């Protein structure tokens, strides 16, 4: 009998028995490979006669991961001249997608402006098409802080100014360009720059993933971190609202946040339809046809390689196997879950203390904008400040990927990042009634995941998911390339900027919680 409470899945027909010598040989090879893999895994984790089996230490998970002496630092470590007096023109960009896709686009826009010696016009957020929200940059971010924080890097204006020529006032019209996806730096220093010099301004749209992430220039990468983790600060009302929610959650002890990516767009993208009823499948297939390129997707194959988002119940079972009990407080960052309450019910039975921004703090401004930019911004801040963060589908999820990188930069805060490919056969066995060893198998799979400490960036992880080591440093490193910038880095940058501006001393210092010197 299948474990009660698990949702119905359509199982593929059982293949016939393997016949002949070739079949027996194949089975033998598979058994040998699995045995070797298990022994390697076992011994690498301290198993065997001479080692004790490792366990997940929950007390340790509630604390930040071991930093190994590394600390976040995105300040320049080599000569970094200030923006020139005379720039090559104005750069406008329209950032499309959700809040976090826009966030990476803003980082790329600042870097593009630096590369071209251009003046950046405050980025436009294409909110209406995705969120039906017209808050814009000024409605979400602290504009004055953004401009002030980046004064050593680029010039930023809110709009292209008018110019006077031959006694007449004239507007500069930006010529529209469509950058290639993941465009190299060379595209900006040739094609884009030539158009900018010709017309005085260019308008790049759409501007999502339009600059290569892997750039062999650590100073450029550190500029991205300065934008992402220092300059992009939400407005005061968002910060206060987020902190209020965190305070209420933490008043009763530790809490974890989970990004539950079990929403229509992601399920349609992944092609994971078979767990839903026929009517729901039709909705998902229609959405996929209208929004994604045609591709043959076989559910069993997708699930076997970990391409399906974890269901709410699977998330609950993973946490229980890791040792979390039903008193654990969980904050859910999620849009509208597809399939409704029947998918949440098993999760809620395992972990009844589930909250979201509306249940913790039903503020009027959130009630009016739960699914817009404001709701996403609050979710982002609460997840950033939570003791543990767990994304359930971090593949193409900009929200999860940005948070993984931000929590790493914020002090190696613990993340639980399930290996869906390793977990898939374990859950398939459970559905078939094979319950023996389930929790131990889950624990072993989770022991092989990184939980937030310094670790190498491995494709397909993006720079925004893991900016180590470019945006981190060591006080006494063996390799001088990782040495922290001097303590007087702010004085150095100020003196360089002072040579290019006459009134620097009249500019007030930023009131950021992380000072420029700590960048």
Coordinates of C-alpha atoms in Angstrom, one line a residue:
X1 CA 0.0 0.0 0.0
X2 CA 1.2 3.5 -0.8
X3 CA 1.9 5.8 2.2
X4 CA -1.4 7.5 3.2
X5 CA -1.5 11.3 2.6
X6 CA 0.8 11.3 -0.4
X7 CA -0.8 12.8 -3.5
X8 CA -1.8 10.6 -6.5
X9 CA 0.8 10.3 -9.3
X10 CA 0.4 8.5 -12.6
X11 CA 3.0 5.8 -12.7
X12 CA 4.5 4.6 -15.9
X13 CA 3.8 1.0 -16.9
X14 CA 6.4 -1.4 -15.5
X15 CA 8.9 -2.5 -18.1
X16 CA 9.2 -6.2 -18.8
X17 CA 11.8 -8.4 -17.1
X18 CA 15.3 -8.1 -18.6
X19 CA 16.1 -11.1 -20.7
X20 CA 19.3 -12.7 -21.8
X21 CA 22.9 -12.3 -20.9
X22 CA 23.1 -8.7 -21.9
X23 CA 20.3 -7.8 -19.5
X24 CA 22.0 -9.6 -16.6
X25 CA 25.3 -7.9 -17.4
X26 CA 23.7 -4.5 -17.4
X27 CA 22.1 -5.2 -14.0
X28 CA 25.5 -6.4 -12.6
X29 CA 27.1 -3.2 -13.9
X30 CA 24.5 -1.0 -12.3
X31 CA 24.8 -2.9 -8.9
X32 CA 28.6 -2.5 -9.0
X33 CA 28.3 1.3 -9.7
X34 CA 25.7 1.8 -7.0
X35 CA 27.8 -0.1 -4.5
X36 CA 30.9 1.8 -5.3
X37 CA 29.0 5.1 -5.1
X38 CA 27.5 4.2 -1.8
X39 CA 30.9 3.2 -0.4
X40 CA 32.5 6.4 -1.6
X41 CA 29.6 8.5 -0.1
X42 CA 29.7 6.5 3.1
X43 CA 33.5 6.8 3.7
X44 CA 33.6 10.4 2.6
X45 CA 31.1 11.2 5.3
X46 CA 33.0 9.5 8.0
X47 CA 31.4 6.0 7.7
X48 CA 33.0 2.6 7.9
X49 CA 34.5 0.8 10.8
X50 CA 36.9 3.6 11.8
X51 CA 34.4 6.5 11.4
X52 CA 31.1 7.5 13.0
X53 CA 28.1 8.2 10.8
X54 CA 27.7 12.0 10.5
X55 CA 24.5 13.6 11.7
X56 CA 22.7 16.8 11.0
X57 CA 23.2 19.2 13.9
X58 CA 20.1 21.3 14.2
X59 CA 21.7 23.7 16.7
X60 CA 24.5 24.3 14.3
X61 CA 22.0 24.9 11.4
X62 CA 20.2 27.6 13.3
X63 CA 23.5 29.5 13.4
X64 CA 25.5 31.0 10.4
X65 CA 27.9 28.6 8.6
X66 CA 31.6 28.6 9.3
X67 CA 33.2 31.5 7.4
X68 CA 36.7 30.0 7.4
X69 CA 38.0 33.5 8.1
X70 CA 36.4 35.1 5.0
X71 CA 34.3 38.2 5.2
X72 CA 32.3 40.1 2.7
X73 CA 34.1 43.0 0.9
X74 CA 33.2 44.5 -2.4
X75 CA 35.4 47.7 -2.1
X76 CA 37.9 48.2 -4.9
X77 CA 41.3 46.7 -4.2
X78 CA 43.2 48.2 -7.1
X79 CA 43.2 51.6 -8.8
X80 CA 39.6 52.6 -9.3
X81 CA 39.3 56.1 -10.8
X82 CA 36.1 58.0 -10.2
X83 CA 33.6 58.7 -13.0
X84 CA 35.1 61.2 -15.5
X85 CA 33.8 64.8 -15.7
X86 CA 32.8 64.3 -19.3
X87 CA 30.9 61.1 -20.1
X88 CA 30.3 59.5 -23.5
X89 CA 26.5 59.9 -23.2
X90 CA 23.4 58.7 -21.4
X91 CA 22.4 55.1 -20.8
X92 CA 18.7 54.2 -20.4
X93 CA 17.6 50.7 -19.6
X94 CA 14.2 49.0 -19.2
X95 CA 14.4 46.1 -16.7
X96 CA 11.8 43.5 -17.4
X97 CA 10.6 40.5 -15.4
X98 CA 10.0 40.2 -11.7
X99 CA 11.6 42.1 -8.8
X100 CA 14.7 40.0 -8.6
X101 CA 15.2 39.7 -12.4
X102 CA 15.0 43.4 -12.4
X103 CA 17.5 43.5 -9.5
X104 CA 20.2 41.7 -11.5
X105 CA 19.4 43.9 -14.5
X106 CA 20.0 47.0 -12.4
X107 CA 23.4 45.6 -11.4
X108 CA 24.3 45.0 -15.0
X109 CA 23.1 48.4 -16.0
X110 CA 25.5 50.1 -13.5
X111 CA 28.3 47.9 -14.8
X112 CA 27.5 48.7 -18.4
X113 CA 27.5 52.4 -17.6
X114 CA 30.9 52.1 -16.0
X115 CA 32.3 50.1 -18.9
X116 CA 31.2 52.8 -21.4
X117 CA 32.0 55.8 -19.2
X118 CA 28.3 56.7 -19.5
X119 CA 25.9 58.5 -17.3
X120 CA 23.2 56.1 -16.1
X121 CA 19.6 57.3 -16.2
X122 CA 17.7 55.8 -13.2
X123 CA 16.6 52.3 -14.4
X124 CA 13.0 51.8 -15.5
X125 CA 11.1 48.9 -14.0
X126 CA 8.8 47.2 -16.4
X127 CA 6.3 46.4 -13.6
X128 CA 3.0 46.6 -15.4
X129 CA 3.4 43.6 -17.7
X130 CA 4.5 41.2 -14.9
X131 CA 3.1 42.6 -11.7
X132 CA 0.4 45.0 -12.8
X133 CA 2.1 47.3 -10.4
X134 CA 3.4 50.8 -11.4
X135 CA 5.5 51.5 -8.3
X136 CA 8.6 52.0 -10.4
X137 CA 12.2 52.4 -9.1
X138 CA 11.3 55.3 -6.7
X139 CA 8.3 53.4 -5.3
X140 CA 10.5 50.4 -4.2
X141 CA 14.1 51.6 -3.7
X142 CA 15.7 54.5 -1.9
X143 CA 16.8 56.5 -4.9
X144 CA 19.0 59.0 -2.9
X145 CA 20.8 56.2 -1.2
X146 CA 21.3 54.4 -4.6
X147 CA 22.9 57.5 -6.2
X148 CA 25.0 58.4 -3.2
X149 CA 26.3 54.8 -2.7
X150 CA 27.6 54.6 -6.3
X151 CA 29.1 58.1 -6.5
X152 CA 32.6 56.5 -6.7
X153 CA 31.5 54.3 -9.6
X154 CA 29.1 56.0 -12.0
X155 CA 27.1 59.2 -12.5
X156 CA 23.4 58.7 -12.1
X157 CA 20.6 61.0 -13.1
X158 CA 16.8 60.6 -12.8
X159 CA 16.2 61.7 -16.4
X160 CA 18.1 62.8 -19.4
X161 CA 18.5 66.6 -19.1
X162 CA 17.6 69.0 -21.9
X163 CA 20.5 70.8 -23.7
X164 CA 20.7 74.3 -25.1
X165 CA 22.1 74.5 -28.6
X166 CA 22.0 77.7 -30.8
X167 CA 19.9 79.4 -28.2
X168 CA 17.2 76.6 -28.3
X169 CA 16.3 74.0 -25.7
X170 CA 16.5 70.5 -27.1
X171 CA 15.8 67.1 -25.8
X172 CA 18.2 64.3 -26.4
X173 CA 16.4 61.3 -27.9
X174 CA 17.9 58.0 -26.9
X175 CA 18.2 55.5 -29.8
X176 CA 16.7 52.1 -29.0
X177 CA 18.9 49.0 -29.1
X178 CA 18.3 45.4 -28.2
X179 CA 21.4 43.9 -26.7
X180 CA 22.3 40.3 -27.3
X181 CA 21.6 37.9 -24.4
X182 CA 24.7 37.6 -22.2
X183 CA 26.4 40.1 -24.4
X184 CA 30.2 40.4 -23.8
X185 CA 31.9 43.5 -22.7
X186 CA 33.2 44.0 -26.2
X187 CA 29.6 44.6 -27.4
X188 CA 29.2 47.6 -25.1
X189 CA 32.6 49.1 -25.9
X190 CA 31.9 48.8 -29.7
X191 CA 28.3 48.6 -30.9
X192 CA 26.6 50.3 -28.0
X193 CA 29.3 52.9 -27.5
X194 CA 29.3 53.9 -31.1
X195 CA 25.6 54.5 -31.1
X196 CA 25.8 56.4 -27.8
X197 CA 28.5 58.8 -29.2
X198 CA 26.5 59.2 -32.4
X199 CA 23.1 60.0 -30.7
X200 CA 24.1 61.2 -27.2
X201 CA 22.0 58.5 -25.5
X202 CA 20.9 54.9 -26.0
X203 CA 17.9 53.0 -24.7
X204 CA 18.5 49.3 -24.1
X205 CA 15.3 47.3 -24.0
X206 CA 14.6 44.6 -22.9
X207 CA 17.4 44.5 -20.4
X208 CA 17.4 41.2 -18.7
X209 CA 20.5 39.0 -18.8
X210 CA 22.0 41.3 -21.3
X211 CA 25.5 41.3 -19.9
X212 CA 27.7 38.2 -19.4
X213 CA 27.8 37.1 -15.8
X214 CA 31.3 35.5 -15.8
X215 CA 33.7 38.4 -16.4
X216 CA 37.4 38.0 -16.0
X217 CA 37.8 41.3 -14.1
X218 CA 37.2 41.0 -10.3
X219 CA 36.8 44.8 -10.0
X220 CA 33.8 44.7 -12.3
X221 CA 32.4 41.8 -10.4
X222 CA 32.9 43.7 -7.1
X223 CA 31.0 46.6 -8.6
X224 CA 28.0 44.3 -9.1
X225 CA 28.2 43.4 -5.4
X226 CA 28.3 47.0 -4.4
X227 CA 25.1 47.6 -6.4
X228 CA 23.3 44.4 -5.2
X229 CA 24.2 44.4 -1.6
X230 CA 24.7 48.0 -0.7
X231 CA 23.2 50.5 -3.2
X232 CA 19.9 48.7 -3.8
X233 CA 18.1 49.4 -0.5
X234 CA 14.4 49.2 -0.3
X235 CA 12.4 52.3 0.8
X236 CA 12.1 53.0 4.5
X237 CA 8.5 51.8 4.8
X238 CA 9.4 48.4 3.3
X239 CA 12.4 48.0 5.6
X240 CA 10.3 48.9 8.7
X241 CA 7.5 46.5 7.6
X242 CA 10.0 43.7 7.0
X243 CA 11.8 44.2 10.3
X244 CA 8.4 44.2 12.1
X245 CA 7.6 40.8 10.6
X246 CA 11.0 39.4 11.5
X247 CA 10.8 40.7 15.1
X248 CA 7.3 39.1 15.6
X249 CA 8.5 35.8 14.2
X250 CA 11.8 35.8 16.2
X251 CA 10.0 36.8 19.4
X252 CA 9.2 33.1 19.9
X253 CA 12.6 31.8 18.9
X254 CA 14.3 30.8 15.7
X255 CA 12.4 30.7 12.4
X256 CA 13.2 29.5 8.9
X257 CA 11.9 30.9 5.6
X258 CA 10.9 28.7 2.6
X259 CA 10.5 29.9 -1.0
X260 CA 7.8 27.5 -2.1
X261 CA 8.0 27.6 -5.8
X262 CA 4.9 25.5 -6.5
X263 CA 3.2 28.0 -8.8
X264 CA 1.6 27.8 -12.2
X265 CA 4.4 29.4 -14.2
X266 CA 7.1 27.2 -12.7
X267 CA 5.1 24.0 -13.0
X268 CA 4.3 24.8 -16.6
X269 CA 7.9 25.7 -17.3
X270 CA 9.1 22.4 -15.8
X271 CA 6.5 20.3 -17.6
X272 CA 5.4 18.6 -14.4
X273 CA 1.7 18.0 -15.1
X274 CA 0.9 14.4 -14.1
X275 CA 0.2 14.9 -10.4
X276 CA -2.7 17.2 -11.2
X277 CA -6.3 16.4 -12.3
X278 CA -7.2 16.7 -16.0
X279 CA -8.7 20.2 -15.7
X280 CA -5.5 21.5 -14.0
X281 CA -3.3 19.8 -16.5
X282 CA -5.2 21.5 -19.3
X283 CA -4.5 24.9 -17.6
X284 CA -0.8 24.2 -17.2
X285 CA -0.4 23.0 -20.8
X286 CA -2.3 26.0 -22.1
X287 CA 0.0 28.3 -20.0
X288 CA 3.1 26.5 -21.3
X289 CA 2.0 26.7 -24.9
X290 CA 1.4 30.5 -24.6
X291 CA 4.6 31.4 -22.7
X292 CA 7.3 28.9 -23.5
X293 CA 9.0 27.4 -26.6
X294 CA 7.6 24.0 -27.7
X295 CA 9.5 21.1 -26.2
X296 CA 8.6 17.5 -25.6
X297 CA 8.6 16.9 -21.9
X298 CA 8.0 13.4 -20.4
X299 CA 7.0 13.7 -16.7
X300 CA 8.8 10.6 -15.5
X301 CA 12.0 11.7 -17.1
X302 CA 11.8 15.2 -15.8
X303 CA 11.1 14.0 -12.3
X304 CA 13.9 11.4 -12.3
X305 CA 16.5 14.1 -13.0
X306 CA 15.1 16.5 -10.4
X307 CA 13.5 19.0 -12.8
X308 CA 10.2 19.1 -11.0
X309 CA 9.6 21.6 -8.2
X310 CA 9.3 19.9 -4.8
X311 CA 5.7 19.6 -3.6
X312 CA 4.7 21.2 -0.3
X313 CA 4.4 17.7 1.3
X314 CA 7.9 16.7 0.0
X315 CA 9.3 19.8 1.6
X316 CA 7.7 18.8 4.9
X317 CA 9.0 15.3 4.7
X318 CA 12.6 16.5 4.0
X319 CA 12.5 18.8 7.0
X320 CA 11.1 16.1 9.3
X321 CA 13.8 13.6 8.1
X322 CA 16.4 16.3 9.0
X323 CA 15.1 16.4 12.5
X324 CA 12.9 19.5 12.5
X325 CA 9.8 19.0 14.6
X326 CA 6.2 20.4 14.4
X327 CA 7.1 23.3 16.7
X328 CA 9.3 24.8 14.0
X329 CA 8.2 28.3 12.8
X330 CA 8.2 28.6 9.1
X331 CA 7.7 31.7 7.0
X332 CA 6.4 31.0 3.5
X333 CA 7.4 33.2 0.6
X334 CA 5.3 32.1 -2.3
X335 CA 2.8 33.3 -4.9
X336 CA -0.5 31.5 -5.4
X337 CA 0.1 27.8 -5.0
X338 CA -1.3 25.8 -7.9
X339 CA -3.7 23.1 -7.0
X340 CA -5.0 24.8 -3.9
X341 CA -5.2 23.7 -0.3
X342 CA -5.1 20.0 -1.0
X343 CA -1.4 20.3 -1.6
X344 CA -0.8 22.4 1.4
X345 CA -2.8 20.2 3.8
X346 CA -0.1 17.5 4.3
X347 CA 2.6 20.1 4.8
X348 CA 0.5 22.0 7.4
X349 CA -0.2 18.7 9.2
X350 CA 3.6 18.2 9.6
X351 CA 4.4 21.9 10.4
X352 CA 1.3 23.8 11.7
X353 CA 3.3 27.0 12.5
X354 CA 3.2 28.3 8.9
X355 CA 3.2 32.1 8.3
X356 CA 3.3 34.6 5.4
X357 CA 3.6 38.3 5.4
X358 CA -0.1 38.8 5.5
X359 CA -0.7 36.5 8.5
X360 CA 2.2 37.9 10.5
X361 CA 1.4 41.6 9.8
X362 CA -1.8 42.2 7.9
X363 CA -0.9 45.8 7.2
X364 CA -3.2 47.8 4.8
X365 CA -0.4 48.5 2.3
X366 CA 0.4 44.7 2.1
X367 CA -3.2 43.7 1.9
X368 CA -3.6 46.0 -1.1
X369 CA -0.4 44.7 -2.8
X370 CA 0.3 41.2 -1.7
X371 CA 1.4 39.9 -5.1
X372 CA 3.0 43.1 -6.4
X373 CA 6.5 44.5 -6.0
X374 CA 5.9 45.5 -2.3
X375 CA 4.9 41.9 -1.3
X376 CA 7.9 40.5 -3.1
X377 CA 10.2 43.1 -1.5
X378 CA 9.0 42.2 2.0
X379 CA 9.3 38.5 1.3
X380 CA 12.9 39.1 0.1
X381 CA 13.9 41.0 3.3
X382 CA 12.3 38.5 5.6
X383 CA 14.0 35.6 3.8
X384 CA 17.3 37.5 3.9
X385 CA 17.0 38.0 7.7
X386 CA 15.7 34.5 8.6
X387 CA 17.9 32.1 10.5
X388 CA 17.6 29.4 7.8
X389 CA 16.4 29.8 4.2
X390 CA 15.3 27.0 1.9
X391 CA 14.5 27.3 -1.8
X392 CA 12.4 24.5 -3.2
X393 CA 13.3 25.2 -6.8
X394 CA 16.4 27.3 -7.3
X395 CA 17.0 26.5 -11.0
X396 CA 15.6 29.4 -13.0
X397 CA 14.2 31.2 -9.9
X398 CA 15.7 34.7 -9.7
X399 CA 14.2 35.2 -6.2
X400 CA 16.0 32.1 -4.7
X401 CA 19.2 32.6 -6.6
X402 CA 19.6 36.2 -5.5
X403 CA 18.8 35.3 -1.9
X404 CA 21.4 32.5 -1.9
X405 CA 24.0 35.0 -2.9
X406 CA 22.8 37.8 -0.6
X407 CA 22.7 35.4 2.4
X408 CA 26.2 34.3 1.6
X409 CA 27.4 37.9 1.5
X410 CA 25.4 38.7 4.6
X411 CA 27.6 36.5 6.8
X412 CA 27.3 32.9 5.4
X413 CA 23.8 32.5 6.7
X414 CA 22.5 28.9 6.6
X415 CA 20.7 27.7 3.5
X416 CA 19.1 24.3 2.9
X417 CA 19.4 23.6 -0.8
X418 CA 17.8 20.3 -1.6
X419 CA 19.3 18.1 -4.3
X420 CA 16.2 17.3 -6.2
X421 CA 17.9 14.8 -8.4
X422 CA 19.3 12.8 -5.5
X423 CA 15.9 13.0 -3.7
X424 CA 13.7 12.0 -6.6
X425 CA 14.3 8.2 -6.5
X426 CA 13.8 8.3 -2.7
X427 CA 10.4 9.8 -3.1
X428 CA 9.5 7.5 -5.9
X429 CA 10.3 4.5 -3.6
X430 CA 8.1 6.0 -0.9
X431 CA 5.2 6.3 -3.3
X432 CA 5.6 2.6 -4.0
X433 CA 5.3 1.8 -0.4
X434 CA 9.0 1.3 0.4
X435 CA 9.1 3.2 3.6
X436 CA 12.1 1.4 5.2
X437 CA 15.1 3.6 5.4
X438 CA 13.3 6.6 3.9
X439 CA 14.4 9.2 6.5
X440 CA 18.0 7.9 6.6
X441 CA 18.2 8.2 2.8
X442 CA 16.9 11.7 2.9
X443 CA 19.4 12.7 5.6
X444 CA 22.3 11.2 3.5
X445 CA 21.2 13.2 0.5
X446 CA 21.0 16.4 2.5
X447 CA 24.4 15.8 4.1
X448 CA 25.9 16.3 0.7
X449 CA 24.4 19.8 0.2
X450 CA 26.2 23.0 0.9
X451 CA 24.7 24.8 3.9
X452 CA 25.9 28.3 3.4
X453 CA 29.7 28.4 3.9
X454 CA 32.3 29.5 1.4
X455 CA 32.2 27.3 -1.7
X456 CA 33.3 27.3 -5.3
X457 CA 30.9 28.6 -7.9
X458 CA 30.1 25.7 -10.2
X459 CA 27.9 26.1 -13.4
X460 CA 25.0 26.5 -13.7
X461 CA 25.2 28.6 -10.6
X462 CA 25.4 32.3 -11.5
X463 CA 27.5 35.0 -10.0
X464 CA 24.4 36.4 -8.3
X465 CA 24.0 33.0 -6.5
X466 CA 27.6 32.9 -5.3
X467 CA 30.0 35.9 -5.5
X468 CA 32.7 34.0 -3.6
X469 CA 35.7 34.7 -3.8
X470 CA 35.5 38.0 -5.8
X471 CA 33.4 39.8 -3.2
X472 CA 35.0 38.3 -0.1
X473 CA 38.4 38.7 1.5
X474 CA 40.8 37.5 4.1
X475 CA 42.8 39.6 6.5
X476 CA 45.9 37.4 6.3
X477 CA 45.6 35.3 3.1
X478 CA 48.2 33.0 1.6
X479 CA 47.4 34.4 -1.8
X480 CA 47.6 38.3 -1.8
X481 CA 44.8 38.4 -4.4
X482 CA 42.3 37.7 -1.5
X483 CA 43.7 40.3 0.9
X484 CA 41.1 42.7 2.3
X485 CA 41.3 46.3 1.1
X486 CA 43.0 48.8 3.4
X487 CA 41.1 50.3 6.3
X488 CA 41.3 53.7 4.8
X489 CA 39.7 52.7 1.5
X490 CA 36.9 55.3 2.0
X491 CA 39.5 58.1 2.4
X492 CA 41.2 56.9 -0.8
X493 CA 38.0 56.9 -2.8
X494 CA 37.0 60.3 -1.4
X495 CA 40.3 61.8 -2.3
X496 CA 40.1 60.5 -5.8
X497 CA 36.5 61.8 -6.2
X498 CA 37.6 65.1 -4.7
X499 CA 40.0 65.6 -7.5
X500 CA 37.1 65.3 -10.0
X501 CA 34.5 67.3 -8.0
X502 CA 34.8 70.6 -6.2
X503 CA 32.1 70.2 -3.6
X504 CA 32.6 66.7 -2.3
X505 CA 32.8 67.8 1.3
X506 CA 29.3 69.3 1.2
X507 CA 27.8 65.9 0.3
X508 CA 26.5 64.1 3.4
X509 CA 27.7 60.6 4.2
X510 CA 25.4 57.7 3.5
X511 CA 23.4 56.3 6.5
X512 CA 23.6 52.8 5.2
X513 CA 23.7 50.1 7.8
X514 CA 26.8 48.8 6.0
X515 CA 29.3 51.6 5.4
X516 CA 31.2 52.1 2.2
X517 CA 34.4 51.2 4.1
X518 CA 33.0 47.7 4.8
X519 CA 32.1 47.2 1.1

